[in-house]
Amino acid sequence: MSGKETVSQAGESVAWRHHHVLDVDDFSTAEIELVMQTADAMKDVLSRPIRKVPALRGKTVFTVFYEASTRTRGSFEAAAKNLSADVVNITAQSSSVTKGESLIDTLNTLEAIGADIIVMRHPLSGAHYCAAPYVKANLLNAGDGWHAHPTQALLDLYTMRRHKMSVNGLKVAIVGDIKHSRVAHSNIWCLSKMGAKVTLCAPPTLLPAGMDDPQGRFPDVNVTTDINAALQDADVVMCLRLQKERMQSGLLPGLREFTSGYQLNKERLALAKPDAIVMHPGPVNEDVELAGDVLHGPRSMVNEQVANGVAVRMALLYLLSGSKEL
Ligand code: NCD
């Protein structure tokens, strides 16, 4: 079996078939498994004294971020450099977008410069889907509007599996601003596919409509506005940031109401299983979605998620590149 295959439950080997990574909704369970196994190999690379392998030598990775980012952009850059790629970083403020160039023209320009892989974050949901047919380089979605954040969902899954072996049958409570969260949307696809029991919990105005439709796409997802019900016996509690930048006014009476109704504090965490882990994609508004002592407590995976993100992004860059070297 090569490094680009895994064995599915039915016993056949599964090869990598994605030219772009736009979301996880078109990944099979075997493909998700392949990403997880490749991330394990990358984790091994990261544990060595010299954390560098030649897999992407001679390839150029462009990161193009039209939105603020610390961990995702930094993590992609570190991941690409660990694989020996050359990395060029473009931000919206310094790109020709400010002069009126279209997104597709910008991406084609980066290809003409020599981009083999383009990692892009864009504020418009679906931007990557519009651009992908016009891009020959591999396009990797680092977040599009409210829609998707596939690498975050995969690194979240990876982190859960390192603590819980398998997510099949686990109760995962996702609490906070579900409506505006691309992290929630990709996680719902990924976790549901891997057999987790997902419960979404938010004030009514921050819950997307139709998620609990038994005839809908996610018949097994539970939706509640009651945080105690959501946390009861949870194996994993994932809190999400209030996305004030995407919120129209009037969705919440105020921060204090959100905090008193939905903040994960020690008392509430006691409702979850004794070995429950706490996750958050970051950036965290300390003492809003997570109380400080929970954020910095022993069950918090927040920094581990960031560290695992490098391995998972190395895995995706490696799989997309078609490299056989590790
Ligand atoms: C998230 C994002 O940008 O979608 N952050 C991240 O990538 N780690 C979540 C957020 O901004 O709240």
Coordinates of C-alpha atoms and ligand atoms in Angstrom, one line a residue:
M1 CA 0.0 0.0 0.0
S2 CA 1.5 3.4 -0.9
G3 CA 1.3 6.4 1.3
K4 CA -1.7 7.7 -0.8
E5 CA -4.0 4.8 -0.1
T6 CA -5.9 3.4 2.8
V7 CA -8.1 0.3 3.3
S8 CA -11.8 1.0 3.5
Q9 CA -14.1 -1.0 5.8
A10 CA -15.1 -3.1 2.8
G11 CA -11.4 -4.0 2.4
E12 CA -10.6 -2.2 -0.9
S13 CA -7.9 0.4 -1.0
V14 CA -8.9 4.0 -1.4
A15 CA -6.8 6.4 -3.5
W16 CA -6.7 10.1 -3.1
R17 CA -8.9 11.7 -5.8
H18 CA -9.3 15.4 -5.0
H19 CA -7.7 18.1 -7.1
H20 CA -9.1 20.8 -4.9
V21 CA -10.2 20.7 -1.2
L22 CA -13.3 23.0 -1.1
D23 CA -15.1 21.3 1.8
V24 CA -15.4 17.9 3.5
D25 CA -18.9 17.3 2.3
D26 CA -17.6 15.4 -0.7
F27 CA -15.1 13.2 1.3
S28 CA -15.9 9.6 1.9
T29 CA -15.2 8.1 5.3
A30 CA -12.2 6.2 3.8
E31 CA -10.8 9.5 2.4
I32 CA -11.2 11.1 5.8
E33 CA -9.4 8.1 7.2
L34 CA -6.6 8.6 4.7
V35 CA -6.2 12.2 5.8
M36 CA -6.0 11.0 9.5
Q37 CA -3.4 8.4 8.7
T38 CA -1.3 10.8 6.7
A39 CA -1.6 13.3 9.5
D40 CA -0.2 10.6 11.9
A41 CA 2.8 10.3 9.6
M42 CA 3.2 14.1 9.7
K43 CA 2.9 14.2 13.5
D44 CA 5.8 11.7 13.5
V45 CA 7.8 14.1 11.3
L46 CA 6.9 17.0 13.7
S47 CA 8.3 15.0 16.7
R48 CA 11.8 14.7 15.1
P49 CA 14.6 17.1 16.0
I50 CA 14.6 18.4 12.4
R51 CA 10.9 18.8 11.4
K52 CA 11.5 18.9 7.7
V53 CA 11.0 16.5 4.9
P54 CA 11.6 17.0 1.2
A55 CA 8.1 16.0 0.0
L56 CA 7.2 19.4 -1.6
R57 CA 10.7 20.4 -2.7
G58 CA 10.5 22.5 -5.9
K59 CA 6.8 23.2 -5.4
T60 CA 5.4 26.7 -4.6
V61 CA 2.5 27.2 -2.2
F62 CA 0.7 30.6 -2.2
T63 CA -1.4 31.6 0.8
V64 CA -4.0 34.2 -0.2
F65 CA -5.9 35.6 2.8
Y66 CA -8.7 38.2 2.2
E67 CA -9.6 38.0 5.9
A68 CA -7.7 38.2 9.1
S69 CA -6.1 35.1 10.4
T70 CA -3.3 34.1 12.8
R71 CA -3.5 30.3 13.3
T72 CA -4.8 29.2 9.9
R73 CA -2.4 31.2 7.8
G74 CA 0.6 30.6 10.1
S75 CA -0.2 27.0 10.3
F76 CA -0.4 26.6 6.5
E77 CA 2.9 28.4 6.1
A78 CA 4.6 26.3 8.7
A79 CA 3.1 23.1 7.2
A80 CA 4.3 24.0 3.7
K81 CA 7.8 24.9 4.9
N82 CA 8.0 21.7 6.9
L83 CA 7.4 19.9 3.6
S84 CA 10.2 22.0 1.9
A85 CA 7.8 24.0 -0.3
D86 CA 8.6 27.6 -1.2
V87 CA 5.9 29.8 0.3
V88 CA 4.6 33.1 -0.9
N89 CA 2.0 35.0 1.3
I90 CA -0.4 37.5 -0.2
T91 CA -2.9 39.5 1.9
A92 CA -5.9 41.4 0.4
Q93 CA -4.5 44.8 1.6
S94 CA -1.3 44.2 -0.5
S95 CA -2.9 42.6 -3.5
S96 CA -4.2 44.0 -6.8
V97 CA -7.7 43.3 -5.6
T98 CA -7.5 46.8 -4.1
K99 CA -7.0 48.0 -7.7
G100 CA -10.1 46.2 -8.9
E101 CA -8.7 42.9 -10.2
S102 CA -11.2 40.0 -10.2
L103 CA -10.6 37.0 -8.0
I104 CA -10.2 34.7 -10.9
D105 CA -7.7 37.0 -12.6
T106 CA -5.7 37.2 -9.3
L107 CA -5.6 33.4 -9.0
N108 CA -4.5 33.0 -12.7
T109 CA -1.8 35.6 -12.0
L110 CA -0.5 33.6 -9.1
E111 CA -0.4 30.5 -11.3
A112 CA 1.5 32.4 -14.0
I113 CA 4.0 33.3 -11.2
G114 CA 4.4 29.6 -10.4
A115 CA 1.8 28.6 -7.8
D116 CA 1.3 24.9 -7.6
I117 CA -1.0 25.0 -4.6
I118 CA -3.1 28.0 -3.6
V119 CA -4.5 28.2 0.0
M120 CA -7.2 30.8 0.1
R121 CA -9.5 32.4 2.7
H122 CA -12.3 34.6 1.3
P123 CA -15.1 36.5 3.1
L124 CA -17.7 35.4 0.5
S125 CA -19.4 32.0 0.9
G126 CA -18.8 29.9 -2.2
A127 CA -15.9 32.0 -3.6
H128 CA -13.7 28.9 -4.0
Y129 CA -16.5 27.1 -5.8
C130 CA -16.8 30.0 -8.3
A131 CA -13.0 30.1 -8.9
A132 CA -12.1 26.4 -8.9
P133 CA -13.1 25.6 -12.5
Y134 CA -10.7 28.3 -13.7
V135 CA -7.7 27.3 -11.6
K136 CA -5.3 24.5 -12.6
A137 CA -3.3 24.7 -9.4
N138 CA -4.7 22.9 -6.4
L139 CA -7.1 25.1 -4.5
L140 CA -7.4 24.6 -0.7
N141 CA -10.2 26.3 1.1
A142 CA -8.9 28.0 4.3
G143 CA -12.4 29.4 5.1
D144 CA -15.1 30.9 2.9
G145 CA -17.6 33.3 4.5
W146 CA -20.1 31.4 6.7
H147 CA -19.9 28.3 4.6
A148 CA -16.9 26.0 5.1
H149 CA -13.6 25.5 6.8
P150 CA -12.6 22.0 5.9
T151 CA -9.1 21.9 7.4
Q152 CA -10.5 23.1 10.8
A153 CA -13.0 20.2 10.8
L154 CA -10.3 17.7 9.9
L155 CA -8.0 19.0 12.6
D156 CA -10.8 19.0 15.1
L157 CA -11.6 15.4 14.2
Y158 CA -7.9 14.5 14.5
T159 CA -7.8 16.0 18.0
M160 CA -10.9 14.2 19.1
R161 CA -9.5 10.9 17.9
R162 CA -6.2 11.4 19.7
H163 CA -8.2 11.5 23.0
K164 CA -11.2 9.3 22.3
M165 CA -9.9 6.7 19.8
S166 CA -13.0 6.9 17.6
V167 CA -15.7 9.5 17.3
N168 CA -18.3 6.9 16.3
G169 CA -21.1 7.2 18.9
L170 CA -19.6 10.1 20.8
K171 CA -21.8 13.0 21.9
V172 CA -20.3 16.2 20.6
A173 CA -22.0 19.4 21.8
I174 CA -21.3 22.5 19.6
V175 CA -22.2 25.6 21.5
G176 CA -22.2 29.2 20.4
D177 CA -22.7 31.1 17.2
I178 CA -23.6 28.2 14.9
K179 CA -25.4 30.3 12.4
H180 CA -22.4 32.3 11.2
S181 CA -19.8 29.6 11.8
R182 CA -18.1 27.9 8.8
V183 CA -16.3 25.8 11.5
A184 CA -19.7 24.5 12.7
H185 CA -20.9 23.8 9.1
S186 CA -17.8 21.7 8.1
N187 CA -17.7 20.0 11.5
I188 CA -21.4 18.9 11.2
W189 CA -20.6 17.2 7.9
C190 CA -17.4 15.6 9.1
L191 CA -18.6 14.4 12.5
S192 CA -21.9 13.2 11.2
K193 CA -20.1 11.2 8.5
M194 CA -17.8 9.6 11.1
G195 CA -20.8 8.6 13.3
A196 CA -20.7 11.2 16.1
K197 CA -24.0 12.3 17.6
V198 CA -23.9 16.1 17.2
T199 CA -25.9 18.5 19.3
L200 CA -26.1 22.1 18.3
C201 CA -26.8 24.7 21.0
A202 CA -27.2 28.4 20.7
P203 CA -29.7 31.2 21.3
P204 CA -32.6 30.8 18.8
T205 CA -31.3 33.7 16.7
L206 CA -27.9 32.1 16.3
L207 CA -29.2 28.7 15.1
P208 CA -29.4 28.1 11.3
A209 CA -32.9 27.2 10.2
G210 CA -33.8 23.6 9.2
M211 CA -30.9 21.8 11.0
D212 CA -33.3 19.6 12.9
D213 CA -35.5 18.7 10.0
P214 CA -35.8 14.8 10.2
Q215 CA -36.2 14.7 6.4
G216 CA -33.2 17.0 6.0
R217 CA -29.5 16.4 5.4
F218 CA -28.6 15.7 9.0
P219 CA -31.5 13.7 10.5
D220 CA -29.3 12.7 13.5
V221 CA -28.3 16.2 14.5
N222 CA -30.0 17.5 17.6
V223 CA -30.7 21.2 18.0
T224 CA -31.5 22.8 21.3
T225 CA -31.4 26.3 22.9
D226 CA -30.9 24.7 26.4
I227 CA -27.2 24.5 27.3
N228 CA -27.8 22.1 30.1
A229 CA -29.4 19.6 27.8
A230 CA -26.7 20.0 25.3
L231 CA -23.9 19.5 27.8
Q232 CA -25.5 16.5 29.6
D233 CA -23.2 13.5 29.2
A234 CA -21.3 15.1 26.3
D235 CA -17.9 13.6 25.4
V236 CA -16.7 16.7 23.6
V237 CA -17.8 20.3 24.0
M238 CA -16.8 22.6 21.2
C239 CA -17.4 26.3 21.8
L240 CA -17.6 28.8 19.0
R241 CA -16.8 32.5 18.9
L242 CA -19.5 35.1 18.5
Q243 CA -18.9 36.2 14.9
K244 CA -19.7 39.9 15.5
E245 CA -18.2 40.8 12.1
R246 CA -21.0 38.7 10.4
M247 CA -23.8 39.6 12.6
Q248 CA -26.6 42.0 11.8
S249 CA -27.6 44.1 14.8
G250 CA -30.3 42.8 17.0
L251 CA -29.5 39.1 17.0
L252 CA -28.6 39.2 20.7
P253 CA -29.8 41.5 23.4
G254 CA -26.1 41.9 24.5
L255 CA -22.9 40.1 25.4
R256 CA -24.0 39.7 29.0
E257 CA -27.1 37.7 28.0
F258 CA -25.0 35.4 25.8
T259 CA -22.4 34.9 28.5
S260 CA -25.0 34.2 31.2
G261 CA -26.9 31.8 29.0
Y262 CA -24.2 30.0 27.0
Q263 CA -20.7 30.5 28.4
L264 CA -19.0 27.2 29.2
N265 CA -17.9 27.6 32.8
K266 CA -16.8 25.0 35.4
E267 CA -20.3 24.4 36.8
R268 CA -21.7 23.8 33.3
L269 CA -18.8 21.6 32.3
A270 CA -19.6 19.3 35.3
L271 CA -22.7 18.2 33.4
A272 CA -20.6 16.6 30.7
K273 CA -18.8 13.3 31.1
P274 CA -16.0 13.4 33.6
D275 CA -13.4 12.9 30.8
A276 CA -15.1 15.3 28.4
I277 CA -12.7 17.5 26.4
V278 CA -13.2 21.2 25.6
M279 CA -12.4 22.5 22.2
H280 CA -12.6 25.9 20.4
P281 CA -11.2 26.8 17.0
G282 CA -9.9 30.2 18.2
P283 CA -9.6 33.0 18.4
V284 CA -11.2 32.8 21.9
N285 CA -13.0 35.7 23.5
E286 CA -11.9 34.8 27.0
D287 CA -14.8 34.9 29.5
V288 CA -17.4 35.2 26.7
E289 CA -17.7 31.8 25.1
L290 CA -15.3 30.1 27.5
A291 CA -14.6 31.0 31.2
G292 CA -10.9 31.7 31.7
D293 CA -10.4 28.8 34.1
V294 CA -12.0 26.3 31.6
L295 CA -9.9 27.8 28.7
H296 CA -6.7 27.4 30.6
G297 CA -7.8 24.2 32.5
P298 CA -6.6 20.7 32.0
R299 CA -9.4 19.6 29.7
S300 CA -8.9 22.5 27.2
M301 CA -7.6 21.3 23.8
V302 CA -7.3 24.8 22.4
N303 CA -3.5 24.8 21.9
E304 CA -3.4 21.1 21.0
Q305 CA -5.9 21.8 18.2
V306 CA -3.5 24.5 16.8
A307 CA -0.6 22.1 17.0
N308 CA -2.5 19.3 15.3
G309 CA -3.6 21.8 12.6
V310 CA 0.0 21.8 11.3
A311 CA 0.1 18.0 10.9
V312 CA -3.3 17.9 9.3
R313 CA -2.5 20.7 6.8
M314 CA 0.8 19.0 6.0
A315 CA -1.2 15.9 5.2
L316 CA -3.5 17.7 2.9
L317 CA -0.7 19.6 1.1
Y318 CA 1.1 16.3 0.7
L319 CA -1.9 14.5 -0.7
L320 CA -2.8 17.3 -3.1
S321 CA 0.8 17.6 -4.3
G322 CA 0.9 13.9 -5.4
S323 CA 4.3 13.6 -3.8
K324 CA 5.6 10.1 -3.1
E325 CA 8.5 11.3 -0.9
L326 CA 8.3 11.6 2.8
Ligands
NCD1 C1 -12.2 30.3 12.8 C2 -12.5 30.9 11.4 O1 -11.7 31.8 11.0 O2 -13.4 30.5 10.8 N1 -10.9 30.4 13.2 C3 -9.9 29.6 12.7 O3 -9.8 29.4 11.6 N2 -9.2 29.0 13.7 C4 -13.2 30.7 13.8 C5 -13.4 32.1 14.1 O4 -13.0 33.0 13.5 O5 -14.2 32.3 15.1

